[in-house]
Coordinates of C-alpha atoms and ligand atoms in Angstrom, one line a residue:
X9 CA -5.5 -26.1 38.1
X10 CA -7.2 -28.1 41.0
X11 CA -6.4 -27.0 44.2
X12 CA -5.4 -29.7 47.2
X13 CA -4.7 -29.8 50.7
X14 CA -2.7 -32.2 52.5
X15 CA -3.2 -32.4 56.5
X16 CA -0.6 -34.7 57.9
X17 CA -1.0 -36.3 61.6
X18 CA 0.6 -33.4 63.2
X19 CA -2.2 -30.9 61.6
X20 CA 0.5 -29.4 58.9
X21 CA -1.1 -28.5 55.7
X22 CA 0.3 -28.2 52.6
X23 CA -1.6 -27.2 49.4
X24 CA -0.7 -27.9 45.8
X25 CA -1.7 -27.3 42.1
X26 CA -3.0 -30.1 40.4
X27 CA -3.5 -30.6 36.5
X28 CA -6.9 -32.4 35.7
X29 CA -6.4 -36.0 34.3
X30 CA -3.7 -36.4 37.0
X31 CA -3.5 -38.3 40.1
X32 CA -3.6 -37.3 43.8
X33 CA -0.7 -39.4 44.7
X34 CA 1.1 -37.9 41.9
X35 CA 0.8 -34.4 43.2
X36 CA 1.4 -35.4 46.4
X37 CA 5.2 -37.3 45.3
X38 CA 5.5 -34.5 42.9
X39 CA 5.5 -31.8 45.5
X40 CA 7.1 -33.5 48.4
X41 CA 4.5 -34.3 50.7
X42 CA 5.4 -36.5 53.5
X43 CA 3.7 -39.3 54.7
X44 CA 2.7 -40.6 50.8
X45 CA 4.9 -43.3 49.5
X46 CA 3.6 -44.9 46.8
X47 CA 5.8 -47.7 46.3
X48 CA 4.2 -49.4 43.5
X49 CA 4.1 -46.0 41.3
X50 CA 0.5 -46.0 41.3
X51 CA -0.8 -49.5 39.8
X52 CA -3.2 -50.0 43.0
X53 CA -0.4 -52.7 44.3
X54 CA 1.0 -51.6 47.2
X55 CA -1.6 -49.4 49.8
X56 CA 1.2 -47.3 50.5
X57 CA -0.8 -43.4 49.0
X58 CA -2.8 -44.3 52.0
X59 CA -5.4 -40.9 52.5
X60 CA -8.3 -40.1 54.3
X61 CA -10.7 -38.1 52.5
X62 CA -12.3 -35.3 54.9
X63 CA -15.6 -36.2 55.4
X64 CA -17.1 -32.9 53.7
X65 CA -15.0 -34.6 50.5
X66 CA -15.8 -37.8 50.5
X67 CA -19.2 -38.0 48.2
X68 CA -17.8 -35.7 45.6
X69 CA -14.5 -38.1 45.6
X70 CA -16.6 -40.9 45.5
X71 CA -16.3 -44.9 46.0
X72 CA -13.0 -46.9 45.4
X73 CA -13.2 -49.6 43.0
X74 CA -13.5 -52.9 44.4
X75 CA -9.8 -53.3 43.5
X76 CA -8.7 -50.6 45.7
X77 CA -11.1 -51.8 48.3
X78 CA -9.0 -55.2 48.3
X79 CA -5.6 -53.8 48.5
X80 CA -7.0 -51.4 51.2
X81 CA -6.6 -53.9 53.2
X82 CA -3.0 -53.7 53.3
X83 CA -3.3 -50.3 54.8
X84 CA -3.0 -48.9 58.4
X85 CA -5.4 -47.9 60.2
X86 CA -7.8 -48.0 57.6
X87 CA -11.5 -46.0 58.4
X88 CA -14.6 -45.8 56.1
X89 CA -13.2 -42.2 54.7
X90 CA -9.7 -44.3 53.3
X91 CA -8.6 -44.3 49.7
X92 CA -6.1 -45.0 47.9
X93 CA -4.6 -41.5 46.2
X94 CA -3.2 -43.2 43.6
X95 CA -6.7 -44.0 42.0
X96 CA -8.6 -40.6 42.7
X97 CA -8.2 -38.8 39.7
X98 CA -8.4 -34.9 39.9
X99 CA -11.3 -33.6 38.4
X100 CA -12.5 -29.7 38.4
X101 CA -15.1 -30.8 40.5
X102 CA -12.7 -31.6 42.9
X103 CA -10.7 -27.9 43.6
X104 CA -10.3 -27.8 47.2
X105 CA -10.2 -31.3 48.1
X106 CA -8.6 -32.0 51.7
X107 CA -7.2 -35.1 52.4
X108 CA -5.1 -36.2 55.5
X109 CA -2.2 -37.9 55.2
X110 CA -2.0 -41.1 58.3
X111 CA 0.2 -41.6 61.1
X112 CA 2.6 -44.1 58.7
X113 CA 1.8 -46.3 55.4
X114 CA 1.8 -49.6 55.0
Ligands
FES203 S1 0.8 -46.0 44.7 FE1 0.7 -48.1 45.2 S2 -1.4 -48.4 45.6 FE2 -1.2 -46.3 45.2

């Protein structure tokens, strides 16, 4: 299991275990986090899994596609560490992750 951390705007973390081959967003609905909607169940259509990736994170997690990159545009308050959860797939490589959650979605 992969372990994640959520940070929402208020600095409340809350960590999870993730299976590998699953999404963040998933986790993140799975376990209750606030502050993750995911409207769209995860098909990169509605911007509302919102994250950003802490900077210390963000060259393992890597690049959105540029599908994500268009429906990031949808977001608020979007910044150059944003993502989409629903489209980061949890690798082992990615145990520890921290992501924060933003002040509201869509
Ligand atoms: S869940 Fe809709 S874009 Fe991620």
């Amino acid at each position: 299991m992969v372990k994640i951390t959520f940070i929402d705007a208020e600095g409340t973390s809350r960590t999870v275990e993730a299976e590998v081959g699953s999404t963040v967003m998933e986790n993140a609905i799975r376990n209750g986090i606030p502050g993750i909607e995911a409207e769209c169940g995860g098909a990169c259509a509605c911007a509302t899994c919102h994250v950003y990736v802490a900077e210390e994170w963000t060259s393992v997690v890597g690049e959105p596609q540029p599908m994500e990159e268009d429906m990031l545009d949808f977001a608020f308050d979007v910044r150059s560490t944003s993502r989409l959860s629903c489209q980061i797939r949890v690798r082992p490589e990615l145990d520890g992750l921290v992501v924060h959650t933003p002040t509201r979605q869509g």
